[in-house]
PDB file of C-alpha atoms in Angstrom:
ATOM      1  CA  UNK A   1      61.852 -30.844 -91.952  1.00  0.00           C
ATOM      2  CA  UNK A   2      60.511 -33.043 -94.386  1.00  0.00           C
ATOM      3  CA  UNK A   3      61.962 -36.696 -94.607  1.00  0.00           C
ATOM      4  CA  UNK A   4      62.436 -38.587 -98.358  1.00  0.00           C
ATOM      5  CA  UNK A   5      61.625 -41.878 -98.738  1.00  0.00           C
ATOM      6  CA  UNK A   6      62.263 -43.677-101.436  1.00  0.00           C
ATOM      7  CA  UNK A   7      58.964 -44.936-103.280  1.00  0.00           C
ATOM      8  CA  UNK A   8      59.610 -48.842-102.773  1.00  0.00           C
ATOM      9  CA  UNK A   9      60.221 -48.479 -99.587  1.00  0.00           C
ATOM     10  CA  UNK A  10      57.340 -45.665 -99.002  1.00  0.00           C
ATOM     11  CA  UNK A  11      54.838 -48.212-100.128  1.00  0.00           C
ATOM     12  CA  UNK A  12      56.035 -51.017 -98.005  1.00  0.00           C
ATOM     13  CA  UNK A  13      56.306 -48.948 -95.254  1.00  0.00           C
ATOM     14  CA  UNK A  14      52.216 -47.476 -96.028  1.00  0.00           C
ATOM     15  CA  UNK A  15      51.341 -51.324 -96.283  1.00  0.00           C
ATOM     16  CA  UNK A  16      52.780 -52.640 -93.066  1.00  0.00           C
ATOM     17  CA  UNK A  17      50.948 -49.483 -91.471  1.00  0.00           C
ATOM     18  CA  UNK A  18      47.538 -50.371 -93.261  1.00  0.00           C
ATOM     19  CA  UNK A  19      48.374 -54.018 -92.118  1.00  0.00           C
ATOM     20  CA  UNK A  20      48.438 -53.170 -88.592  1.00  0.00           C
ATOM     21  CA  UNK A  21      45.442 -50.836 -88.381  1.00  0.00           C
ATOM     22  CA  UNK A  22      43.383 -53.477 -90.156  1.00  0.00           C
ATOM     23  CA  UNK A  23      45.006 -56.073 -87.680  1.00  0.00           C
ATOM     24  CA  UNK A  24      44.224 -53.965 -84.323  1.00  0.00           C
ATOM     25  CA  UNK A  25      41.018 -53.276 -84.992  1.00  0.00           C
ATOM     26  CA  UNK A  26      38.601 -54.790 -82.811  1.00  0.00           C
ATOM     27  CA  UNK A  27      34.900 -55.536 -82.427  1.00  0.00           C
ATOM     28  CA  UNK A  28      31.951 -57.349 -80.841  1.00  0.00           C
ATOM     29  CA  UNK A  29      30.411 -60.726 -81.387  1.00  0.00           C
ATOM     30  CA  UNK A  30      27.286 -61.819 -80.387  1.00  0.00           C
ATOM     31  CA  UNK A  31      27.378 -65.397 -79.241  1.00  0.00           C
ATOM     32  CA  UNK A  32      23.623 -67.169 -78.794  1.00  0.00           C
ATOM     33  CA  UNK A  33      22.118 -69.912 -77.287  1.00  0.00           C
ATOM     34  CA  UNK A  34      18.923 -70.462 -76.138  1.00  0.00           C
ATOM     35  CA  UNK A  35      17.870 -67.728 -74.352  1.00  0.00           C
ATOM     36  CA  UNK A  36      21.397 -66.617 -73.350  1.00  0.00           C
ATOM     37  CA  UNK A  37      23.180 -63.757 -75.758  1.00  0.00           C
ATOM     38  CA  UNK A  38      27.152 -62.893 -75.164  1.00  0.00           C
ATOM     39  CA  UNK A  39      28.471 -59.993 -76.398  1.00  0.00           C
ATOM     40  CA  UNK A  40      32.257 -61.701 -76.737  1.00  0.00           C
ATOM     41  CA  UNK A  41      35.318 -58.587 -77.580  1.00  0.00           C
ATOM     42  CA  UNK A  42      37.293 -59.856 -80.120  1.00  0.00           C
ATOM     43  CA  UNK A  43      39.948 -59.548 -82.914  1.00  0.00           C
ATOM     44  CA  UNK A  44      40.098 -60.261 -86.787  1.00  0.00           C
ATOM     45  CA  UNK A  45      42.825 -62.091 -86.270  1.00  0.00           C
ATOM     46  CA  UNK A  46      41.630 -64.427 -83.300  1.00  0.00           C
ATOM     47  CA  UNK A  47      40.814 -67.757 -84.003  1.00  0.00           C
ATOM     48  CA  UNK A  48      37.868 -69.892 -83.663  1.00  0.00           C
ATOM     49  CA  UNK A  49      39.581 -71.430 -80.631  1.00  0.00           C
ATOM     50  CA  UNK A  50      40.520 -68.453 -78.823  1.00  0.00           C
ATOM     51  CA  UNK A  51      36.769 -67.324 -79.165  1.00  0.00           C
ATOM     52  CA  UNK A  52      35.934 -70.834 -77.770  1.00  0.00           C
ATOM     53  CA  UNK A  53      38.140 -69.532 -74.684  1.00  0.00           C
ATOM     54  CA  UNK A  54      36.207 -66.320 -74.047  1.00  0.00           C
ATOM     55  CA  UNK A  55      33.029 -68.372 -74.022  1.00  0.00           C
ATOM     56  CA  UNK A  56      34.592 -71.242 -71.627  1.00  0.00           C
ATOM     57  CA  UNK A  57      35.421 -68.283 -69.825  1.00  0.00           C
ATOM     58  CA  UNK A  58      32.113 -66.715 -69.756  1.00  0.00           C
ATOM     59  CA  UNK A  59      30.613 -69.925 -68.746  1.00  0.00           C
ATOM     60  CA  UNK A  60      32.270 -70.438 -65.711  1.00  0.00           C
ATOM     61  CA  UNK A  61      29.659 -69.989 -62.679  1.00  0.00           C
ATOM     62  CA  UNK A  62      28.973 -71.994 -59.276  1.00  0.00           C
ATOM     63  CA  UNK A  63      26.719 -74.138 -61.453  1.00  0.00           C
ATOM     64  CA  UNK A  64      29.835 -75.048 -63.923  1.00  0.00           C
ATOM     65  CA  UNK A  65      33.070 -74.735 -62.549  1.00  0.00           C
ATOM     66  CA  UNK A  66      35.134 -73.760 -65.186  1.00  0.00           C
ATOM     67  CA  UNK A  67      32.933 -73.046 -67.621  1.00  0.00           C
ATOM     68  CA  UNK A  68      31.999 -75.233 -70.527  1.00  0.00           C
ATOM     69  CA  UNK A  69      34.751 -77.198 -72.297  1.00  0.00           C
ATOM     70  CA  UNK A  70      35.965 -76.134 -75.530  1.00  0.00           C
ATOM     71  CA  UNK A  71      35.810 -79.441 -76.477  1.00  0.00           C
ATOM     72  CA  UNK A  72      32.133 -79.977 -75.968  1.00  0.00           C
ATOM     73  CA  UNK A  73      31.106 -75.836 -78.243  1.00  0.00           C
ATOM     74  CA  UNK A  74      30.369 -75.751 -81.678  1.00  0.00           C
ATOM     75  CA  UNK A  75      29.751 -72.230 -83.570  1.00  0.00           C
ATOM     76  CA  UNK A  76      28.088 -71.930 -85.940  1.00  0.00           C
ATOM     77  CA  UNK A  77      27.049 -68.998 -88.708  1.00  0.00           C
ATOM     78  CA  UNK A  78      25.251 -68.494 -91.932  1.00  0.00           C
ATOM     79  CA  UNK A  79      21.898 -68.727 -92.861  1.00  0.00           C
ATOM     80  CA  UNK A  80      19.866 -71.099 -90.585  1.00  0.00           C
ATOM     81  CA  UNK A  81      23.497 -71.312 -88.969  1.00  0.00           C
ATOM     82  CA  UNK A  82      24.405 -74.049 -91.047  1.00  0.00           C
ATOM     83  CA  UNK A  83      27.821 -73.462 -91.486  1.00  0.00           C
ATOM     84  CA  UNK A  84      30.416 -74.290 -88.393  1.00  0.00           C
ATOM     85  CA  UNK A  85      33.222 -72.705 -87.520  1.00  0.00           C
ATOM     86  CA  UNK A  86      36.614 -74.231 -87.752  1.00  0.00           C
ATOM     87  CA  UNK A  87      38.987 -74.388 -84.669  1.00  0.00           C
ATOM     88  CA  UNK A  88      42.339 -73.220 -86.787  1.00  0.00           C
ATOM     89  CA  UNK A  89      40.450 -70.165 -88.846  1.00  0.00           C
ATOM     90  CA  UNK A  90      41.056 -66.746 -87.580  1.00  0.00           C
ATOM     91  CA  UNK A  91      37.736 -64.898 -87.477  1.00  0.00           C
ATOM     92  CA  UNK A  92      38.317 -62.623 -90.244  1.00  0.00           C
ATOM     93  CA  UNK A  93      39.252 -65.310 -92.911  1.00  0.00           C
ATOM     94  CA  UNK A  94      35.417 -66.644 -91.707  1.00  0.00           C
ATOM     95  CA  UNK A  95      34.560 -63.025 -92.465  1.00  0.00           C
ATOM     96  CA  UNK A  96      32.949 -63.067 -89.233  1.00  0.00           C
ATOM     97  CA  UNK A  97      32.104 -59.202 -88.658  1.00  0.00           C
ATOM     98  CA  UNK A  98      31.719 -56.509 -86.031  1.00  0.00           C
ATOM     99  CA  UNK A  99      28.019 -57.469 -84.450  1.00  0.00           C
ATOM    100  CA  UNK A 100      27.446 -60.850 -86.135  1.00  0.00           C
ATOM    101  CA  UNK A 101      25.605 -63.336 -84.472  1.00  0.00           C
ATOM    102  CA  UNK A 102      27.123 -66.622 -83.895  1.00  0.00           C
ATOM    103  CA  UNK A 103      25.098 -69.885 -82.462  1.00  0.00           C
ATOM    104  CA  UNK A 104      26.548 -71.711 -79.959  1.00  0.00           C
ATOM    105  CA  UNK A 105      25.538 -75.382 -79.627  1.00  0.00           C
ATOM    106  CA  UNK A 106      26.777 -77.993 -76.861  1.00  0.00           C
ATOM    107  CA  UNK A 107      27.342 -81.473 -77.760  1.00  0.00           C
ATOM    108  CA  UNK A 108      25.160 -84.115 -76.220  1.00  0.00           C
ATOM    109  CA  UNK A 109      26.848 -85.450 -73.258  1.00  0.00           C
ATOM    110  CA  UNK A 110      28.305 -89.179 -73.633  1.00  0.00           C
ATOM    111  CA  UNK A 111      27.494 -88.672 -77.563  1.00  0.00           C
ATOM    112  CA  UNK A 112      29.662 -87.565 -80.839  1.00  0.00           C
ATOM    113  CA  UNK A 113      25.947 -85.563 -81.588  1.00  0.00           C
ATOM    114  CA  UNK A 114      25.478 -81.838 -81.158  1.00  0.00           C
ATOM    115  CA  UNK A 115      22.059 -80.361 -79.704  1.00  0.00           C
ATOM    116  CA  UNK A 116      20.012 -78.372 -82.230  1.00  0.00           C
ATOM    117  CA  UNK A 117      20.603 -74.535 -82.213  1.00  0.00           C
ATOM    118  CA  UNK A 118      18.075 -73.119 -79.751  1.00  0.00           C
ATOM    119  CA  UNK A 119      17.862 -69.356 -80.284  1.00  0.00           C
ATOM    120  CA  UNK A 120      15.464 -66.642 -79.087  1.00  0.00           C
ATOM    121  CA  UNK A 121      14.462 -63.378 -80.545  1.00  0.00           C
ATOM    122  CA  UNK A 122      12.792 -60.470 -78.525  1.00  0.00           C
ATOM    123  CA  UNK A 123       9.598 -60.616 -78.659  1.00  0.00           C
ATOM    124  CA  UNK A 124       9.514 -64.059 -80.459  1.00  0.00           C
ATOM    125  CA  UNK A 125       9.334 -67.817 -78.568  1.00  0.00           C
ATOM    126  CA  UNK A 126      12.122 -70.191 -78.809  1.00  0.00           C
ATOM    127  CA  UNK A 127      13.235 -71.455 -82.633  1.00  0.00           C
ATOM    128  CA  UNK A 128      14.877 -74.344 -83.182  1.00  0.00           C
ATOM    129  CA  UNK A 129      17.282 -74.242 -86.380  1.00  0.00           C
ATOM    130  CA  UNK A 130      17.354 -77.766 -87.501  1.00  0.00           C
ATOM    131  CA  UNK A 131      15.903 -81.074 -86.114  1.00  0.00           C
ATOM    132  CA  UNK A 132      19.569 -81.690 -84.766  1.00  0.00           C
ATOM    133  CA  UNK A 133      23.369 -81.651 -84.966  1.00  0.00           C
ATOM    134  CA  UNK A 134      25.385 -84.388 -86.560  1.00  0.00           C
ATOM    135  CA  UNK A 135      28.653 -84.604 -85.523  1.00  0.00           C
ATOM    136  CA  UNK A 136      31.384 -83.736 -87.875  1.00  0.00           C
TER     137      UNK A 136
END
């Protein structure tokens, strides 16, 4: 049995499907600092501050109970990671993809400064991206 649809609604119908797919699709992140690398799940449609929750998460050990604040990470991506990642932004309007790497820098305690992004390479020594952080 074969079912009719009419063709405004077939189309709105095929783009809520598309929609969905495109929205359930997950992937990987890799999340750097220093000589630390998290491979973070994730959706598109997860913001910057749910990622931020995965790391606090992540973080949490006998050494830091509870992880590191979300307050006190900053993301960053682009070339030379200059470009940081807003709270609000869901990680596909950042076009943040399936393996990109993400810096993760820690602001300077009892400062409005972040540390410089610290990142290591197999194979390579430790690079520093930047003399330091301003704060935003």
């Amino acid at each position: 049995e074969s079912l009719l649809v009419e063709p405004s609604l077939k189309n709105a119908w095929a783009g809520s499907l598309c929609a969905k797919r495109r929205a359930s699709m997950s992937m990987y992140v890799r999340v750097k600092r220093a000589r630390t690398t998290m491979f973070l799940h994730v959706d598109p449609t997860e913001t910057v501050l749910e990622l931020k929750q995965k790391i606090q998460a992540a973080t949490d050990s006998d050494d830091n109970p509870g992880g590191m604040s979300i307050d006190r990470q900053r993301l960053l991506m682009g070339p030379s990671f200059a470009s940081v990642l807003e709270d609000a932004k869901q990680l596909q309007e950042l076009k943040v993809e399936n393996d990109m790497v993400l810096a993760l820098v820690y602001q300077i305690a009892e400062s409005d400064e972040y540390e410089a992004v610290n990142i290591e390479y197999p194979g390579e020594d430790l690079k520093q991206v930047g003399a330091g952080m301003e704060s935003l």
